[in-house]
Amino acid sequence: MSANGVCGSVKMADKKDVAILRKLAGRVRAVAELPVHEEKRELWRRLNALDPVRPMVMIGQVCWNEMNLDGALTLKCADPECQGYERELRRKLFQWEHFPVDMVVEPGIAVPKAIQNSGFGIQVLEETAVSDPTNSVRGHKYENQMQTDADLEKIRTPRIEHDEAETARRLAFAHEIFDGLLEVKAQGYEPYLSLWDPIATWMGVENALFALVDRPEFMHALLGRMTDGYLSMLDQLERKGLLCGPQSLIHCTGAFVRELPAPGYDAARPRTKDLWMYGLAQMLSTVSPDMFKTFEVDYASRICERFGLVYYGCCDPLDGKMAEVRMIPNVRKVSMSPWVDEVRGAAAIGGDFVYSRKPNPALLAWPVFNEQAVCEHLRATVDVCRRHGCPLELILKDISTVNYEPQRLFAWARIAMREVCG
């Protein structure tokens, strides 16, 4: 073995790192074997079939920089690749211990395939602002790179390549560490195909919104090129067998469902119709329903129609745009952000979709944590969905801070489970 831990072309794991990871993997395996996880899978299947037993609860996008109680999240491995696995395992165990809600712990470890995506060929030019250097949340100011018709030529069709040798190396490395404890699974590409998130980084939100009014033909041309590019990308992923397999999560929510994968599924070549995807147009929050249809629904529908099921929305308030959301093919879950009129949203959703409520994470960031305010906030959602017959999930995400008091998140989890199980 050479000094850098490589024997020939195969990277060998350090024995100390292996011991650390196998100990963590053993703990995860013990948790994953608990009967409660199959019970939770079935509860998610029922919810996603629009026949819920009760509302479901998930927590995601946690401010992990504020969670390290008693060193439980401190990494001890030396190798960066091992650290990636260690970070995943420690966070999973920490969440299971302190705020599990309706999470499902799987007895496996995902190894990303070495997939290269060229993207649309536009490098983001930006300035960033940082308030907490330990937090990944940043402020962004983007340079407008789409000011003339000629700028459309900057957009390239994404090209997908697969480094099979690197994927094989990653899998061999993971097998060396985890065999006998966790199933090693090669993880393909999980589609997230937003039109407007990239546009926001190429133009800036304000510039893009003005362009919808001042240069609509240009924006249609831009969206058309992007949609065609995404569809070509999906064709390549299907042809090369590089899409992911059945998902357990979709946008921080449980994705377990009986309808997927579709009949004829081949694990070696997953198809888009075997999968969930999620779409959103957050920067169109302030546009009219007609403009939302014209510049989002008409394009996103060409992508969504290829998939088995769709989770739609994020922080965008969709309570006043449900007529348009209903036009998008295969939607099963609809996000109801902290900024919606909950009654209007519930009345528009009824029993036709999962009402995917995003409780306000700001309640965990106040100078003083108010458990009663959290209780009333969650209870209002449960009550309105019960009145309107909405299948409900409570998804706490985008948690930028808990004011460095992790116990706030633990308390939120306890309150939420009490409200949905009571």
Coordinates of C-alpha atoms in Angstrom, one line a residue:
M1 CA 0.0 0.0 0.0
S2 CA 1.2 3.5 -0.8
A3 CA 1.4 6.3 1.7
N4 CA -1.9 7.7 0.5
G5 CA -3.8 4.5 1.2
V6 CA -4.0 3.3 -2.4
C7 CA -3.0 -0.3 -3.4
G8 CA -2.7 -0.3 -7.2
S9 CA -5.8 1.5 -8.4
V10 CA -8.0 0.5 -5.4
K11 CA -8.2 2.8 -2.5
M12 CA -8.1 0.9 0.8
A13 CA -9.9 2.2 3.9
D14 CA -7.9 3.0 7.0
K15 CA -8.5 0.4 9.7
K16 CA -9.4 3.0 12.3
D17 CA -11.9 4.6 10.0
V18 CA -13.4 1.2 9.2
A19 CA -13.8 0.5 12.9
I20 CA -15.5 3.8 13.5
L21 CA -17.9 3.4 10.6
R22 CA -18.7 -0.3 11.3
K23 CA -19.7 0.6 14.9
L24 CA -22.0 3.4 13.6
A25 CA -23.4 1.1 10.9
G26 CA -24.1 -1.6 13.5
R27 CA -26.1 0.9 15.5
V28 CA -28.0 2.0 12.4
R29 CA -28.7 -1.6 11.4
A30 CA -30.2 -2.3 14.9
V31 CA -32.5 0.7 14.6
A32 CA -33.5 -0.2 11.0
E33 CA -34.6 -3.6 12.2
L34 CA -37.2 -2.3 14.6
P35 CA -40.7 -3.2 13.6
V36 CA -41.8 0.4 13.8
H37 CA -40.2 1.2 10.5
E38 CA -42.4 -1.1 8.5
E39 CA -45.4 0.4 10.4
K40 CA -44.2 3.9 9.3
R41 CA -43.8 2.8 5.7
E42 CA -47.4 1.6 5.7
L43 CA -48.6 4.8 7.2
W44 CA -46.8 6.7 4.4
R45 CA -48.3 4.4 1.7
R46 CA -51.7 5.1 3.1
L47 CA -51.2 8.9 3.2
N48 CA -49.7 8.9 -0.4
A49 CA -52.7 6.9 -1.6
L50 CA -55.0 9.7 -0.2
D51 CA -56.3 7.2 2.4
P52 CA -54.5 8.4 5.6
V53 CA -54.6 6.8 9.0
R54 CA -53.4 10.1 10.5
P55 CA -51.4 13.1 9.6
M56 CA -47.7 12.4 9.1
V57 CA -44.7 14.4 10.3
M58 CA -41.2 14.9 9.0
I59 CA -38.2 17.1 9.7
G60 CA -35.6 18.0 7.2
Q61 CA -33.0 20.6 6.1
V62 CA -31.8 20.9 9.7
C63 CA -29.3 23.5 10.9
W64 CA -26.8 20.8 11.8
N65 CA -24.2 23.3 12.7
E66 CA -26.2 24.0 15.9
M67 CA -27.0 20.4 16.8
N68 CA -23.7 18.9 18.1
L69 CA -24.7 17.9 21.6
D70 CA -22.0 16.2 23.7
G71 CA -19.9 15.7 20.5
A72 CA -22.3 13.3 19.0
L73 CA -21.8 14.7 15.6
T74 CA -18.1 15.3 15.8
L75 CA -16.3 13.4 13.0
K76 CA -13.5 11.0 14.0
C77 CA -12.6 9.5 10.6
A78 CA -9.5 10.9 8.9
D79 CA -10.3 10.1 5.3
P80 CA -12.7 12.6 3.5
E81 CA -14.6 9.8 1.8
C82 CA -15.1 8.0 5.1
Q83 CA -16.1 11.3 6.7
G84 CA -18.9 11.6 4.2
Y85 CA -20.4 8.3 5.4
E86 CA -19.7 9.1 9.0
R87 CA -21.5 12.4 8.8
E88 CA -24.6 10.6 7.2
L89 CA -24.6 7.9 9.9
R90 CA -24.1 10.2 12.8
R91 CA -26.9 12.6 11.7
K92 CA -29.3 9.7 11.1
L93 CA -28.7 8.3 14.6
F94 CA -28.9 11.7 16.2
Q95 CA -32.2 12.4 14.5
W96 CA -33.6 9.0 15.5
E97 CA -32.6 9.6 19.1
H98 CA -33.8 13.2 19.4
F99 CA -36.5 14.1 16.7
P100 CA -37.5 11.0 14.7
V101 CA -41.2 11.9 14.2
D102 CA -42.2 9.7 11.2
M103 CA -38.7 9.1 9.7
V104 CA -37.9 5.6 8.4
V105 CA -34.4 4.3 8.9
E106 CA -33.4 2.0 6.1
P107 CA -30.8 -0.8 6.5
G108 CA -28.7 0.4 3.7
I109 CA -26.1 2.9 2.6
A110 CA -26.4 4.9 -0.7
V111 CA -23.3 5.2 -2.8
P112 CA -23.7 7.9 -5.5
K113 CA -22.8 6.8 -9.0
A114 CA -20.1 8.9 -10.6
I115 CA -22.4 10.8 -12.9
Q116 CA -21.2 14.0 -14.6
N117 CA -23.9 16.5 -15.7
S118 CA -22.6 19.3 -17.9
G119 CA -25.7 21.4 -17.0
F120 CA -26.8 24.3 -19.2
G121 CA -23.3 25.7 -19.5
I122 CA -23.8 29.0 -17.6
Q123 CA -21.5 29.8 -14.7
V124 CA -23.3 31.6 -11.9
L125 CA -21.8 35.1 -11.1
E126 CA -22.7 36.3 -7.7
E127 CA -21.8 38.0 -4.5
T128 CA -22.7 36.3 -1.2
A129 CA -23.4 37.6 2.3
V130 CA -22.7 35.6 5.4
S131 CA -24.2 36.2 8.8
D132 CA -23.1 32.9 10.5
P133 CA -19.9 31.3 9.1
T134 CA -20.9 27.9 10.5
N135 CA -24.2 27.9 8.7
S136 CA -24.6 27.0 5.0
V137 CA -27.4 29.6 4.6
R138 CA -26.2 32.5 2.6
G139 CA -27.5 35.7 1.0
H140 CA -27.0 35.9 -2.8
K141 CA -26.8 38.8 -5.3
Y142 CA -26.7 37.5 -8.9
E143 CA -25.3 39.2 -12.0
N144 CA -27.8 39.3 -14.9
Q145 CA -26.3 37.2 -17.7
M146 CA -29.5 37.2 -19.9
Q147 CA -29.9 40.7 -21.1
T148 CA -30.0 40.3 -24.9
D149 CA -31.5 37.8 -27.3
A150 CA -28.0 36.7 -28.2
D151 CA -27.5 35.6 -24.6
L152 CA -29.9 32.7 -25.3
E153 CA -27.0 31.1 -27.2
K154 CA -25.2 30.6 -23.9
I155 CA -27.6 27.8 -23.0
R156 CA -26.3 24.3 -23.8
T157 CA -28.1 21.0 -23.8
P158 CA -27.0 19.1 -20.7
R159 CA -24.8 16.1 -21.4
I160 CA -24.7 13.1 -19.1
E161 CA -21.6 10.9 -18.7
H162 CA -20.9 8.1 -16.4
D163 CA -17.5 7.2 -15.1
E164 CA -18.1 3.4 -14.6
A165 CA -14.6 2.8 -13.2
E166 CA -15.1 5.4 -10.5
T167 CA -18.5 4.0 -9.6
A168 CA -17.0 0.6 -9.3
R169 CA -14.3 2.0 -7.0
R170 CA -16.8 3.7 -4.8
L171 CA -18.8 0.6 -4.5
A172 CA -15.8 -1.6 -3.7
F173 CA -14.7 0.9 -1.0
A174 CA -18.2 0.9 0.5
H175 CA -18.5 -2.9 0.5
E176 CA -15.1 -3.2 2.3
I177 CA -16.5 -1.0 5.1
F178 CA -20.2 -2.0 5.4
D179 CA -20.7 -5.6 4.2
G180 CA -22.5 -7.7 6.7
L181 CA -24.1 -4.6 8.3
L182 CA -25.7 -2.4 5.7
E183 CA -26.7 -3.1 2.2
V184 CA -24.5 -1.1 -0.2
K185 CA -26.7 0.4 -3.0
A186 CA -25.5 2.3 -6.0
Q187 CA -27.5 5.5 -6.2
G188 CA -28.5 7.0 -9.5
Y189 CA -29.6 10.5 -10.4
E190 CA -32.7 11.7 -8.6
P191 CA -34.5 14.3 -10.8
Y192 CA -35.0 17.9 -9.5
L193 CA -35.9 19.9 -12.6
S194 CA -36.8 23.4 -11.6
L195 CA -37.0 26.0 -14.4
W196 CA -37.0 29.0 -12.2
D197 CA -34.3 28.3 -9.6
P198 CA -31.6 28.3 -12.3
I199 CA -33.1 31.4 -13.9
A200 CA -32.9 33.2 -10.6
T201 CA -29.2 32.5 -10.4
W202 CA -28.6 33.6 -14.1
M203 CA -30.6 36.8 -14.0
G204 CA -31.5 37.7 -10.4
V205 CA -35.1 37.5 -9.2
E206 CA -36.0 41.1 -9.8
N207 CA -34.6 41.2 -13.3
A208 CA -36.3 37.9 -14.3
L209 CA -39.7 39.2 -13.0
F210 CA -39.4 42.4 -14.9
A211 CA -38.5 40.4 -18.0
L212 CA -41.8 38.5 -17.8
V213 CA -43.5 41.8 -18.5
D214 CA -41.0 43.7 -20.6
R215 CA -39.6 40.7 -22.7
P216 CA -42.1 37.9 -22.6
E217 CA -41.0 36.4 -26.0
F218 CA -37.4 36.2 -24.7
M219 CA -38.6 34.4 -21.5
H220 CA -40.6 32.0 -23.5
A221 CA -37.6 31.2 -25.7
L222 CA -35.5 30.8 -22.5
L223 CA -38.0 28.4 -20.9
G224 CA -38.4 26.5 -24.1
R225 CA -34.7 25.9 -24.4
M226 CA -34.5 24.8 -20.8
T227 CA -37.4 22.4 -21.0
D228 CA -36.0 20.8 -24.2
G229 CA -32.7 20.5 -22.4
Y230 CA -34.2 18.8 -19.3
L231 CA -36.2 16.4 -21.5
S232 CA -33.0 15.5 -23.4
M233 CA -31.2 15.0 -20.1
L234 CA -34.0 12.6 -19.0
D235 CA -33.7 10.6 -22.2
Q236 CA -29.9 10.2 -21.6
L237 CA -30.4 9.1 -18.0
E238 CA -33.0 6.5 -19.0
R239 CA -30.9 5.3 -21.9
K240 CA -27.8 4.9 -19.8
G241 CA -29.6 3.4 -16.8
L242 CA -28.5 6.2 -14.5
L243 CA -31.8 7.2 -12.8
C244 CA -32.3 6.4 -9.2
G245 CA -34.3 3.5 -7.9
P246 CA -37.5 3.6 -5.8
Q247 CA -37.3 6.6 -3.4
S248 CA -38.0 6.6 0.3
L249 CA -38.0 10.5 0.4
I250 CA -39.2 13.2 -2.0
H251 CA -38.4 16.8 -1.0
C252 CA -38.2 15.9 2.7
T253 CA -41.4 13.9 2.7
G254 CA -42.1 10.2 2.8
A255 CA -42.3 8.8 -0.7
F256 CA -43.4 5.2 0.0
V257 CA -46.2 4.3 -2.3
R258 CA -47.7 1.1 -3.9
E259 CA -48.1 2.6 -7.3
L260 CA -44.4 2.9 -8.0
P261 CA -42.3 1.6 -9.6
A262 CA -44.6 1.1 -12.6
P263 CA -45.3 -2.2 -14.3
G264 CA -42.3 -3.5 -16.3
Y265 CA -39.8 -2.0 -13.9
D266 CA -36.2 -3.0 -14.4
A267 CA -33.9 -2.2 -11.6
A268 CA -30.9 -1.9 -14.0
R269 CA -32.7 0.7 -16.1
P270 CA -35.2 2.8 -14.1
R271 CA -37.5 5.0 -16.1
T272 CA -39.0 8.4 -15.2
K273 CA -42.4 6.8 -14.9
D274 CA -41.0 4.6 -12.0
L275 CA -40.2 7.7 -10.0
W276 CA -41.4 10.7 -8.1
M277 CA -40.1 14.1 -9.1
Y278 CA -40.6 17.5 -7.5
G279 CA -41.1 20.8 -9.1
L280 CA -41.5 24.4 -7.9
A281 CA -41.5 28.0 -9.0
Q282 CA -40.7 29.9 -5.9
M283 CA -39.7 33.2 -7.5
L284 CA -43.2 33.3 -9.2
S285 CA -44.9 33.7 -5.9
T286 CA -46.0 37.2 -6.7
V287 CA -47.2 36.7 -10.2
S288 CA -50.9 36.2 -11.2
P289 CA -52.4 32.8 -11.7
D290 CA -52.6 33.4 -15.5
M291 CA -48.9 34.3 -15.6
F292 CA -48.1 31.3 -13.4
K293 CA -49.8 29.1 -16.0
T294 CA -48.2 30.7 -18.9
F295 CA -44.6 30.8 -17.7
E296 CA -44.5 27.7 -15.4
V297 CA -47.4 25.2 -15.8
D298 CA -47.2 25.1 -19.6
Y299 CA -43.5 24.2 -19.5
A300 CA -43.3 22.2 -16.3
S301 CA -46.2 20.0 -17.4
R302 CA -44.0 18.7 -20.3
I303 CA -41.6 17.4 -17.7
C304 CA -44.0 16.2 -15.1
E305 CA -46.0 14.1 -17.5
R306 CA -43.1 11.7 -17.8
F307 CA -43.0 10.9 -14.2
G308 CA -45.0 8.5 -12.1
L309 CA -45.9 11.0 -9.3
V310 CA -45.1 14.6 -8.6
Y311 CA -44.6 16.6 -5.5
Y312 CA -45.2 20.2 -6.4
G313 CA -44.2 23.5 -4.6
C314 CA -42.0 24.6 -1.8
C315 CA -42.0 28.1 -0.3
D316 CA -44.2 29.5 -3.0
P317 CA -47.8 30.1 -1.7
L318 CA -50.1 28.0 -3.9
D319 CA -53.4 28.5 -2.1
G320 CA -54.6 30.9 -4.8
K321 CA -53.2 28.9 -7.7
M322 CA -54.6 25.5 -7.2
A323 CA -56.7 25.6 -10.4
E324 CA -53.4 26.0 -12.3
V325 CA -51.6 23.4 -10.2
R326 CA -54.3 20.9 -11.0
M327 CA -53.3 21.2 -14.7
I328 CA -49.9 19.7 -14.0
P329 CA -49.9 16.0 -14.7
N330 CA -49.4 13.4 -12.0
V331 CA -49.3 15.7 -9.0
R332 CA -50.0 13.9 -5.7
K333 CA -48.6 16.3 -3.0
V334 CA -48.9 20.1 -3.0
S335 CA -46.8 22.3 -0.7
M336 CA -48.7 24.7 1.5
S337 CA -46.0 27.1 2.7
P338 CA -46.0 29.3 5.8
W339 CA -47.4 32.1 3.7
V340 CA -50.7 30.5 2.5
D341 CA -54.2 31.2 3.6
E342 CA -54.7 27.7 5.1
V343 CA -58.5 27.7 4.8
R344 CA -58.4 28.7 1.1
G345 CA -55.7 26.1 0.4
A346 CA -57.5 23.3 2.2
A347 CA -60.8 24.1 0.4
A348 CA -59.0 24.0 -2.9
I349 CA -57.2 20.8 -2.2
G350 CA -59.9 18.8 -0.5
G351 CA -59.2 15.1 -0.7
D352 CA -57.6 15.2 -4.1
F353 CA -54.0 15.8 -3.0
V354 CA -51.8 15.5 0.1
Y355 CA -51.8 18.9 1.8
S356 CA -48.1 19.2 2.5
R357 CA -48.0 21.8 5.1
K358 CA -44.7 23.6 5.9
P359 CA -45.0 24.9 9.4
N360 CA -43.2 28.2 10.0
P361 CA -39.6 27.4 11.1
A362 CA -39.3 31.0 12.5
L363 CA -41.1 29.8 15.6
L364 CA -37.8 28.0 16.5
A365 CA -35.7 31.1 16.0
W366 CA -37.4 33.6 18.3
P367 CA -35.3 34.9 21.3
V368 CA -37.6 32.9 23.6
F369 CA -39.0 29.6 22.4
N370 CA -42.8 29.5 22.9
E371 CA -44.1 25.9 23.0
Q372 CA -47.7 27.1 23.2
A373 CA -47.3 29.1 20.0
V374 CA -46.0 26.0 18.2
C375 CA -48.9 24.0 19.5
E376 CA -51.5 26.5 18.3
H377 CA -49.7 26.8 14.9
L378 CA -49.8 23.1 14.3
R379 CA -53.3 22.5 15.7
A380 CA -54.7 25.2 13.4
T381 CA -53.4 23.2 10.4
V382 CA -54.7 19.8 11.7
D383 CA -58.1 21.3 12.4
V384 CA -58.5 23.0 9.0
C385 CA -57.5 19.9 7.1
R386 CA -59.9 17.7 9.2
R387 CA -62.7 20.1 8.3
H388 CA -61.9 20.0 4.6
G389 CA -61.0 16.3 4.4
C390 CA -57.4 16.9 3.3
P391 CA -54.8 14.2 3.7
L392 CA -52.1 16.0 5.7
E393 CA -48.4 15.9 6.3
L394 CA -46.5 18.4 8.5
I395 CA -43.0 19.0 7.0
L396 CA -40.7 21.2 9.1
K397 CA -37.8 22.3 6.9
D398 CA -35.6 25.2 5.9
I399 CA -34.5 25.4 9.6
S400 CA -31.9 28.1 9.4
T401 CA -31.4 28.4 13.2
V402 CA -32.8 27.2 16.5
N403 CA -30.9 30.0 18.3
Y404 CA -28.2 27.4 19.1
E405 CA -30.7 25.5 21.4
P406 CA -31.2 22.1 19.8
Q407 CA -33.8 21.2 22.5
R408 CA -36.2 23.5 20.7
L409 CA -36.3 21.1 17.7
F410 CA -36.7 18.2 20.1
A411 CA -39.7 19.9 21.7
W412 CA -41.2 20.8 18.3
A413 CA -41.1 17.1 17.4
R414 CA -42.8 16.0 20.6
I415 CA -45.5 18.6 20.1
A416 CA -46.1 17.7 16.5
M417 CA -46.5 14.0 17.2
R418 CA -48.9 14.7 20.1
E419 CA -51.0 16.8 17.8
V420 CA -51.3 14.2 15.0
C421 CA -51.6 11.2 17.2
G422 CA -54.0 12.7 19.8

